Coordinates of C-alpha atoms in Angstrom, one line a residue:
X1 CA -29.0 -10.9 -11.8
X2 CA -26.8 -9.3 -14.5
X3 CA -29.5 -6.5 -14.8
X4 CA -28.5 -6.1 -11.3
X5 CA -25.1 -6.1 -11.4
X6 CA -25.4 -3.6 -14.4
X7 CA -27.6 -1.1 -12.2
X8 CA -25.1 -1.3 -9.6
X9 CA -22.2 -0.7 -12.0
X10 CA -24.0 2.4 -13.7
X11 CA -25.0 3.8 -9.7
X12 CA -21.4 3.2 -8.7
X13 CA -19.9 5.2 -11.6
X14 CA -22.7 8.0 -11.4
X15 CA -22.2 8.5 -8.0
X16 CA -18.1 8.0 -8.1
X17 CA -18.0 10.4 -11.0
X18 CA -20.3 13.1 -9.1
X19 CA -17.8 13.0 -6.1
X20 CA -14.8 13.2 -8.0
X21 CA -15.9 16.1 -10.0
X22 CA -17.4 17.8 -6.9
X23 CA -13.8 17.0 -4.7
X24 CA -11.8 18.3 -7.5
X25 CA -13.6 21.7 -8.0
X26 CA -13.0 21.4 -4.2
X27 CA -9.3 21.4 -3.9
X28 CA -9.2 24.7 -5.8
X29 CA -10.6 26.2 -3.2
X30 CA -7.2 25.6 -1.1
X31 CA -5.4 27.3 -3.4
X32 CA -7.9 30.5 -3.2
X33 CA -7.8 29.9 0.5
X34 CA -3.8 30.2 1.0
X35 CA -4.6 33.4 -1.2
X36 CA -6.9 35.4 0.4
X37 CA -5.0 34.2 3.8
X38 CA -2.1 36.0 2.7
X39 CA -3.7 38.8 1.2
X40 CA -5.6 39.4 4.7
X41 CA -2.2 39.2 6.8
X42 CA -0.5 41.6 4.2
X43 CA -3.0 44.0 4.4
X44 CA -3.4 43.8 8.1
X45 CA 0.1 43.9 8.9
X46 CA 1.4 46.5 6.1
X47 CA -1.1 48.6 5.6
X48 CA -3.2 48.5 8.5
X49 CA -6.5 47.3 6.4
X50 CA -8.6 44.9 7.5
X51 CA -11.9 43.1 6.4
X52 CA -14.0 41.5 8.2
X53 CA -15.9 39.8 5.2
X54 CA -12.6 38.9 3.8
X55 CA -11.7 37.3 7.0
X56 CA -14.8 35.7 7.3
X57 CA -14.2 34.1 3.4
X58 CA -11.4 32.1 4.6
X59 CA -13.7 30.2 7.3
X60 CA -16.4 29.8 4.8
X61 CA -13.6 28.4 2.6
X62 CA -12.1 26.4 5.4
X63 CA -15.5 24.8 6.1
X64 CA -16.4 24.1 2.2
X65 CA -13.3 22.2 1.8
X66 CA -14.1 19.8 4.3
X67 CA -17.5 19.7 3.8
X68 CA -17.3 19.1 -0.1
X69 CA -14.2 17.1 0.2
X70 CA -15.7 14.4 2.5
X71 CA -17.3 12.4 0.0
X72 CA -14.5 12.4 -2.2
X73 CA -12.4 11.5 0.5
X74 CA -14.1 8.5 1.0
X75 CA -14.2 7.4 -2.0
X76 CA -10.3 7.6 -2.1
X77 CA -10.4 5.4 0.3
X78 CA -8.6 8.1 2.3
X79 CA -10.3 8.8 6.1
X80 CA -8.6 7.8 8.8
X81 CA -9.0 4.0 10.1
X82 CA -8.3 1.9 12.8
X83 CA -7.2 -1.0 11.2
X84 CA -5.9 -3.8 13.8
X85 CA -7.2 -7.0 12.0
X86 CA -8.8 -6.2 8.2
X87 CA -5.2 -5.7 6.2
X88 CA -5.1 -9.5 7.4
X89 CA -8.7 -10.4 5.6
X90 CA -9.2 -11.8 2.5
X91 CA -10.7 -9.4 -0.1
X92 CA -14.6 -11.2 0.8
X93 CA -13.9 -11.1 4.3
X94 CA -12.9 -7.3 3.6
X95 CA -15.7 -6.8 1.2
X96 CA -18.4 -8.1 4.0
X97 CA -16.9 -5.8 6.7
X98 CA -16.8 -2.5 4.4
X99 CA -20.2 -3.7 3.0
X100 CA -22.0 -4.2 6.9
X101 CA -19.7 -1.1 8.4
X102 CA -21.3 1.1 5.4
X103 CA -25.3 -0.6 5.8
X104 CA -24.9 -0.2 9.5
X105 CA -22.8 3.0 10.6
X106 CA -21.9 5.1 7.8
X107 CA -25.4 5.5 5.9
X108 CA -27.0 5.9 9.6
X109 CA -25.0 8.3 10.9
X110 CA -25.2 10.1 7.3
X111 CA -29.3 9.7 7.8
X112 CA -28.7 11.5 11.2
X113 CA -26.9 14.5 10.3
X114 CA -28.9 15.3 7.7
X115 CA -32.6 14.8 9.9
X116 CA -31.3 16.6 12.9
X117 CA -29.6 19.4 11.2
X118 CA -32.6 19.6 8.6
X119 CA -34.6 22.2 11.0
X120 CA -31.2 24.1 12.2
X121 CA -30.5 25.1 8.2
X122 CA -34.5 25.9 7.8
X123 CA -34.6 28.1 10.4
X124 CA -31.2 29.6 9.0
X125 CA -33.3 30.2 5.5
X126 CA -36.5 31.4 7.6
X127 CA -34.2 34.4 8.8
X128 CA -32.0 35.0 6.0
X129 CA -29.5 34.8 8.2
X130 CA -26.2 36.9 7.9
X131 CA -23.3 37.5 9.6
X132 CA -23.3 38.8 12.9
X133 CA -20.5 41.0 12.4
X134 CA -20.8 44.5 10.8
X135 CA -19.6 44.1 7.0
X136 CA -19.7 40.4 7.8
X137 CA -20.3 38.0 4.7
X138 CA -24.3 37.7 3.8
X139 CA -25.9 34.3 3.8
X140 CA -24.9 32.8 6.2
X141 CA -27.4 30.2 5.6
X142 CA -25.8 29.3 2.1
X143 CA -22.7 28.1 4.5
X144 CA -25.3 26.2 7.1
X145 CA -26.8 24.5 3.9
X146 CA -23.3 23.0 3.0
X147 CA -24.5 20.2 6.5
X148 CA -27.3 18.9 4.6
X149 CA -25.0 18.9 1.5
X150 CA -22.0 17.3 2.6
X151 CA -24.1 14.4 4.5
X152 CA -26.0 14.2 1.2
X153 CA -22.9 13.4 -0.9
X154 CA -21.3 11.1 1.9
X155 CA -24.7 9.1 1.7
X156 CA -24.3 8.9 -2.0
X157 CA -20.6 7.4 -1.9
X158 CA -21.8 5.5 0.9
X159 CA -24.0 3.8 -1.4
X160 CA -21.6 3.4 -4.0
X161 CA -19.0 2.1 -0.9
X162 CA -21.7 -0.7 -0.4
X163 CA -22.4 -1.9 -3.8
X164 CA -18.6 -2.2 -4.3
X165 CA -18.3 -3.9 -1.1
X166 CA -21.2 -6.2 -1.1
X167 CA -19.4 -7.0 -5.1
X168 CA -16.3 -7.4 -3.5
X169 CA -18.1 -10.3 -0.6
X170 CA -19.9 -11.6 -3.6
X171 CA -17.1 -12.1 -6.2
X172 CA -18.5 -9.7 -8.6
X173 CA -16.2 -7.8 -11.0
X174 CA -17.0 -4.2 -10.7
X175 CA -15.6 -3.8 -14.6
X176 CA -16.6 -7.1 -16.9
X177 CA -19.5 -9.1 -16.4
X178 CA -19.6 -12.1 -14.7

């Protein structure tokens, strides 16, 4: 059992140190985002220059931020919930419902985005595929890939959401042994 609970500890903090690291590289891309934003209206507005690949950055941006920030946002705790009855749970009774919410909608759904979005990004990669636009942003595909990405990272901190949990139901310490 304590090899167990040792495997669990190590997967959690592999897993919870990948997502913070990823979530924080992340949020500088809000910062690059406001940026470029700006830099697009100026020159739009003042000078009458515009750029269609430097208009088309601040979507890939946009959709980067939410896509790489979803795990990390998780494993703050920090998505948005409906929470009528489980602030009035014990911390098993808590531990139990994250634990079977996790097992039995969260890691599915994570399982479906990536399967039915597997052949969408392929054919993306078959075609190279670019911006429709003239002087567009290339790769296209690169963005596309970010799906299969961001459901793979939300699976991860899924899994580390469910050991926590299921230590949480079981009365495990997720720092000393016990």
């Amino acid at each position: 059992m304590s090899s167990l609970v040792t495997f669990g500890r190590c997967t959690i903090k592999l897993i919870d140190t990948l997502n913070e690291q990823i979530g924080r590289g992340t949020s500088w891309l809000t910062l690059i985002l406001v940026i470029v934003s700006v830099t697009v209206v100026i020159l739009r507005y003042c000078f009458n220059i515009g750029s269609i690949a430097a208009q088309e950055s601040i979507s890939y941006m946009h959709a980067l931020i939410f896509m790489l920030g979803t795990a990390y946002t998780l494993k703050h705790n920090a998505h948005v919930r409906v929470d009528i009855f489980y602030h009035r749970f014990n911390e098993k009774t808590q531990g139990w419902v994250d634990f079977l919410g996790t097992l039995f909608l969260l890691i599915p759904v994570c399982l479906f985005i990536i399967v039915s979005s597997w052949d969408y990004v392929a054919d993306s990669w078959a075609i190279q595929e670019s911006s429709r636009n003239s002087g567009g942003l290339p790769a296209v595909y690169l963005l596309k890939s970010t799906i299969i990405v961001m459901a793979g990272l939300l699976l991860l901190q899924a899994i580390s959401l469910a050991i926590k949990s299921l230590f949480s139901a079981l009365g495990i310490s997720l720092n000393t042994a016990s």
